[in-house]
XYZ file of C-alpha atoms in Angstrom:
111
model
C 5.346 4.469 -5.893
C 7.881 2.463 -7.887
C 10.633 3.212 -5.346
C 8.282 2.107 -2.614
C 7.671 -1.182 -4.398
C 11.429 -1.792 -4.655
C 11.792 -1.018 -0.932
C 8.926 -3.360 -0.175
C 10.755 -6.178 -1.974
C 13.967 -5.349 -0.133
C 12.515 -5.327 3.368
C 9.530 -7.697 3.095
C 11.186 -10.609 1.287
C 8.855 -13.336 2.539
C 5.536 -11.564 1.990
C 2.949 -12.958 -0.413
C 3.412 -10.016 -2.788
C 7.195 -10.473 -2.833
C 6.765 -14.161 -3.639
C 4.251 -13.220 -6.377
C 6.802 -10.823 -7.887
C 9.655 -13.357 -7.761
C 7.502 -16.073 -9.366
C 6.710 -13.840 -12.330
C 10.223 -12.508 -12.809
C 12.053 -15.820 -12.604
C 13.260 -15.507 -16.218
C 15.313 -12.427 -15.145
C 14.681 -10.347 -18.246
C 15.007 -6.637 -17.499
C 11.829 -5.731 -19.365
C 9.819 -8.259 -17.382
C 11.133 -6.955 -14.062
C 10.350 -3.349 -14.991
C 6.821 -4.247 -16.036
C 6.202 -6.358 -12.956
C 7.487 -3.729 -10.502
C 4.785 -1.379 -11.810
C 2.227 -4.163 -11.335
C 3.539 -4.730 -7.796
C 3.225 -1.017 -7.014
C -0.398 -1.119 -8.176
C -1.093 -4.205 -6.077
C 0.396 -2.493 -3.026
C -1.794 0.556 -3.513
C -4.914 -1.600 -4.021
C -4.105 -3.612 -0.891
C -3.690 -0.432 1.120
C -6.948 1.003 -0.204
C -8.831 -2.169 0.710
C -7.200 -2.158 4.128
C -8.394 1.351 4.893
C -11.860 1.090 3.389
C -12.846 -2.429 4.476
C -10.119 -3.702 6.799
C -9.113 -2.385 10.179
C -11.891 -0.054 11.286
C -9.904 1.365 14.191
C -6.781 2.474 12.336
C -5.997 6.173 12.392
C -6.192 6.489 8.591
C -9.566 4.733 8.426
C -10.977 7.054 11.091
C -9.485 10.097 9.330
C -10.981 9.099 5.956
C -14.443 8.374 7.378
C -14.488 11.670 9.285
C -13.489 13.693 6.212
C -15.988 12.013 3.885
C -18.948 11.978 6.284
C -20.803 14.679 4.301
C -20.883 12.328 1.247
C -20.310 15.058 -1.320
C -18.651 13.768 -4.488
C -16.114 16.593 -4.633
C -15.041 15.974 -1.065
C -14.643 12.235 -1.616
C -12.525 12.722 -4.743
C -10.216 15.149 -2.978
C -9.957 12.917 0.082
C -9.148 9.857 -2.025
C -6.066 11.638 -3.375
C -5.130 12.816 0.120
C -5.649 9.302 1.488
C -3.453 7.821 -1.243
C -0.659 10.183 -0.204
C -1.087 9.278 3.449
C -1.119 5.573 2.569
C 2.108 5.877 0.626
C 3.794 7.651 3.525
C 2.504 5.050 5.990
C 3.651 2.171 3.780
C 7.060 3.784 3.313
C 7.476 4.086 7.086
C 6.354 0.502 7.598
C 8.659 -0.909 4.946
C 11.748 1.053 5.959
C 11.418 1.315 9.756
C 8.731 -1.200 10.706
C 6.550 1.569 12.181
C 2.875 0.599 11.966
C -0.176 2.816 11.869
C -1.916 3.735 15.096
C -4.604 1.177 15.881
C -3.357 -1.459 13.434
C -2.916 -5.013 14.645
C -0.589 -7.065 12.450
C -1.442 -10.729 11.978
C 0.457 -13.453 10.136
C -0.620 -13.993 6.537
C -2.610 -17.009 5.616
């Protein structure tokens, strides 16, 4: 996840999260940057989770998650959350490095 956060900063320089990271690491201390990259990775994962669970209802990952957790058993949901996190990381990696978006996702400008 940390490598993904570094890639995100490299390829998405003008995003709100990249600006947030730069604002907090302006003093350029190595320890601050290391701490903040972990915080950025967490923010990316939280943003992706919110996107799938409450955002685009027609994305392939959202449909996949809803179909797998339709029985509402706790054990199934816990397992699917881990599987969804893996799928989200792969999807974010593809988006950051190649610009490939998820099926059914419509990108809009921030703000």
